Coordinates of C-alpha atoms in Angstrom, one line a residue:
X840 CA 0.0 0.0 0.0
X841 CA 1.3 3.5 -0.9
X842 CA 2.0 6.1 1.8
X843 CA -1.1 8.0 0.7
X844 CA -3.2 4.9 1.0
X845 CA -1.9 4.1 4.4
X846 CA -2.5 7.7 5.6
X847 CA -6.1 7.5 4.3
X848 CA -6.7 4.2 6.0
X849 CA -5.4 5.6 9.3
X850 CA -7.7 8.6 9.0
X851 CA -10.7 6.4 8.2
X852 CA -9.9 4.1 11.1
X853 CA -9.5 7.0 13.5
X854 CA -12.8 8.5 12.3
X855 CA -14.6 5.2 12.9
X856 CA -13.1 4.9 16.4
X857 CA -14.2 8.5 17.3
X858 CA -17.7 7.7 16.0
X859 CA -17.7 4.6 18.2
X860 CA -16.8 6.7 21.3
X861 CA -19.7 9.1 20.5
X862 CA -22.1 6.2 20.0
X863 CA -20.9 4.6 23.3
X864 CA -21.4 8.0 25.0
X865 CA -17.8 8.2 26.0
X866 CA -17.8 11.5 24.2
X867 CA -21.1 13.4 24.8
X868 CA -22.9 16.0 22.6
X869 CA -21.5 19.4 23.3
X870 CA -18.3 18.0 24.9
X871 CA -14.9 19.5 24.0
X872 CA -12.6 17.1 22.3
X873 CA -9.2 17.0 23.9
X874 CA -6.9 15.9 21.0
X875 CA -3.9 14.8 23.1
X876 CA -6.1 12.6 25.3
X877 CA -8.1 11.3 22.4
X878 CA -5.0 10.4 20.3
X879 CA -3.8 8.3 23.2
X880 CA -7.2 6.7 23.7
X881 CA -7.5 5.5 20.1
X882 CA -3.8 4.9 19.6
X883 CA -3.0 7.2 16.7
X884 CA -0.7 10.2 16.2
X885 CA -1.9 13.7 16.0
X886 CA -1.8 14.0 12.2
X887 CA -4.4 11.2 11.4
X888 CA -6.4 12.4 14.3
X889 CA -6.6 15.9 12.9
X890 CA -7.6 14.6 9.5
X891 CA -10.2 12.3 11.1
X892 CA -11.7 15.3 12.9
X893 CA -11.9 17.3 9.7
X894 CA -13.7 14.3 8.1
X895 CA -16.2 14.2 11.0
X896 CA -16.6 18.0 10.8
X897 CA -17.6 17.7 7.1
X898 CA -20.1 15.0 8.1
X899 CA -21.5 17.3 10.9
X900 CA -20.6 14.8 13.6
X901 CA -18.3 17.3 15.3
X902 CA -18.0 21.1 15.0
X903 CA -15.1 23.4 15.2
X904 CA -15.3 26.6 17.3
X905 CA -12.5 29.2 17.2
X906 CA -12.3 29.6 21.0
X907 CA -12.9 25.9 22.0
X908 CA -11.5 23.8 19.2
X909 CA -13.5 20.7 18.2
X910 CA -16.7 19.7 20.1
X911 CA -19.2 16.9 19.6
X912 CA -22.1 18.3 17.6
X913 CA -25.3 18.7 19.6
X914 CA -28.7 18.5 17.8
X915 CA -31.9 20.0 19.2
X916 CA -35.4 18.7 18.5
X917 CA -35.8 20.8 15.4
X918 CA -32.6 19.4 14.0
X919 CA -33.8 15.9 14.6
X920 CA -37.2 16.7 13.0
X921 CA -35.3 17.9 9.8
X922 CA -33.2 14.7 9.9
X923 CA -36.3 12.6 10.1
X924 CA -37.9 14.5 7.1
X925 CA -34.7 14.1 5.0
X926 CA -34.5 10.4 5.8
X927 CA -38.2 9.9 5.0
X928 CA -37.8 11.5 1.5
X929 CA -34.5 9.9 0.6
X930 CA -35.0 6.5 2.0
X931 CA -38.4 6.2 0.4
X932 CA -36.8 6.9 -2.9
X933 CA -34.2 4.2 -2.3
X934 CA -36.9 1.7 -1.4
X935 CA -39.0 2.6 -4.4
X936 CA -36.1 1.6 -6.6
X937 CA -34.9 -1.6 -5.0
X938 CA -34.4 -4.6 -7.2
X939 CA -36.0 -8.0 -6.4
X940 CA -33.6 -9.6 -3.9
X941 CA -32.1 -13.0 -4.3
X942 CA -32.7 -15.8 -1.9
X943 CA -29.1 -15.3 -0.6
X944 CA -29.7 -11.6 0.0
X945 CA -32.9 -12.3 1.9
X946 CA -31.1 -14.9 4.0
X947 CA -28.3 -12.4 4.8
X948 CA -30.8 -9.8 5.9
X949 CA -32.6 -12.3 8.2
X950 CA -29.2 -13.3 9.6
X951 CA -28.4 -9.7 10.5
X952 CA -31.8 -9.3 12.2
X953 CA -31.2 -12.5 14.2
X954 CA -27.8 -11.2 15.4
X955 CA -29.5 -7.9 16.2
X956 CA -32.0 -9.8 18.4
X957 CA -29.1 -11.5 20.2
X958 CA -27.5 -8.1 20.8
X959 CA -30.7 -6.7 22.2
X960 CA -31.0 -9.6 24.6
X961 CA -27.4 -8.9 25.7
X962 CA -27.9 -5.1 26.0
X963 CA -24.9 -4.5 23.7
X964 CA -25.7 -1.0 22.6
X965 CA -22.8 -0.4 20.2
X966 CA -23.5 -3.7 18.5
X967 CA -27.3 -2.9 18.4
X968 CA -26.5 0.4 16.6
X969 CA -24.1 -1.3 14.2
X970 CA -26.3 -4.2 13.3
X971 CA -29.4 -1.9 12.9
X972 CA -27.4 0.2 10.5
X973 CA -26.2 -2.8 8.7
X974 CA -29.7 -4.2 8.2
X975 CA -31.0 -1.0 6.7
X976 CA -28.0 -0.3 4.5
X977 CA -28.0 -3.9 3.2
X978 CA -31.6 -3.1 2.2
X979 CA -30.6 0.2 0.6
X980 CA -27.8 -1.6 -1.3
X981 CA -30.6 -3.2 -3.4
X982 CA -31.2 0.3 -5.0
X983 CA -29.0 1.6 -7.8
X984 CA -29.2 5.2 -6.5
X985 CA -25.6 5.4 -5.1
X986 CA -25.6 9.2 -4.6
X987 CA -28.8 9.2 -2.6
X988 CA -27.5 6.3 -0.5
X989 CA -24.3 8.2 0.2
X990 CA -26.3 11.2 1.5
X991 CA -28.4 8.9 3.6
X992 CA -25.2 7.5 5.1
X993 CA -24.2 11.1 6.1
X994 CA -27.6 11.8 7.7
X995 CA -27.5 8.6 9.7
X996 CA -24.0 9.5 11.1
X997 CA -25.4 12.8 12.4
X998 CA -28.1 11.1 14.5
X999 CA -26.4 7.8 15.6
X1000 CA -25.5 9.2 19.0
X1001 CA -29.2 10.0 19.7
X1002 CA -30.2 6.6 18.6
X1003 CA -27.7 5.1 20.9
X1004 CA -28.9 7.3 23.8
X1005 CA -32.4 5.9 23.2
X1006 CA -31.1 2.3 23.3
X1007 CA -29.5 3.0 26.6
X1008 CA -32.7 4.4 28.1
X1009 CA -35.2 1.9 26.7
X1010 CA -33.6 -1.3 25.7
X1011 CA -36.8 -3.3 26.3
X1012 CA -38.2 -1.7 23.1
X1013 CA -35.7 -3.8 21.1
X1014 CA -38.3 -6.5 20.6
X1015 CA -40.5 -4.0 18.6
X1016 CA -37.6 -3.2 16.3
X1017 CA -36.9 -6.8 15.6
X1018 CA -40.6 -7.4 14.8
X1019 CA -40.7 -4.4 12.5
X1020 CA -37.6 -5.6 10.7
X1021 CA -39.4 -9.0 10.2
X1022 CA -42.4 -7.1 8.6
X1023 CA -40.0 -5.3 6.3
X1024 CA -38.4 -8.6 5.3
X1025 CA -41.9 -10.1 4.6
X1026 CA -42.8 -7.2 2.3
X1027 CA -39.4 -7.5 0.6
X1028 CA -39.8 -11.2 0.1
X1029 CA -43.2 -10.6 -1.6
X1030 CA -41.6 -7.7 -3.5
X1031 CA -44.4 -5.5 -2.3
X1032 CA -42.8 -2.1 -2.8
X1033 CA -45.8 0.0 -1.5
X1034 CA -45.9 -2.2 1.6
X1035 CA -42.2 -2.0 2.1
X1036 CA -42.3 1.8 1.9
X1037 CA -45.3 2.1 4.3
X1038 CA -43.8 -0.3 6.9
X1039 CA -40.4 1.4 6.7
X1040 CA -42.0 4.9 7.2
X1041 CA -43.9 3.7 10.3
X1042 CA -40.7 2.0 11.6
X1043 CA -38.7 5.2 10.9
X1044 CA -41.3 7.5 12.5
X1045 CA -41.3 5.3 15.6
X1046 CA -37.5 5.6 15.8
X1047 CA -37.6 9.3 15.4
X1048 CA -40.2 9.7 18.2
X1049 CA -38.1 7.5 20.5
X1050 CA -35.0 9.4 19.7
X1051 CA -36.6 12.7 20.5
X1052 CA -38.0 11.4 23.8
X1053 CA -34.5 10.0 24.6
X1054 CA -32.6 13.1 23.6
X1055 CA -29.6 13.6 25.9
X1056 CA -29.9 16.5 28.3
X1057 CA -28.7 19.8 26.9

């Protein structure tokens, strides 16, 4: 691998680790990021850390303030409402254009949901967030609309910390998520696009309402 490729990989890995710390609530919304301590925590030098923070700033996950440096972004209820609206519009367009899945693709989605159910039982919040994202984006991968999917990825990254906060507060609701995923799979198996969009919208709206009710204290 070239030096440039290695640097990019280090930056991507550092960004992923920082996202994980935010999702795990080690770094909280509004908290100042202390770069020296963070570099030691995730085991990288200052250079890839700075690049990772710039990447996360572009995504909106962190923000830079002249007098404070980098802080974890904090979203209010209006921000979350806008995120929900954008997700509704863009994700519905992705679902509208999904191709009919193969038997193998359906089996892979079912396996993800089964592993998610195990994570819910074990109260493994980071794994719940990861597998929930994997389930939905494996579904979105069935659409050819790559640019829209990329934008949906960015939007999800903005709100992951609030989803994680909700899981911490109400882990018992995981059974409902698993059930809704099964309904999504049933619609997909029948290739019922209207049903798929309708179930997904109700699933998304429920997640938004729970995220708002579980918004970390500001």
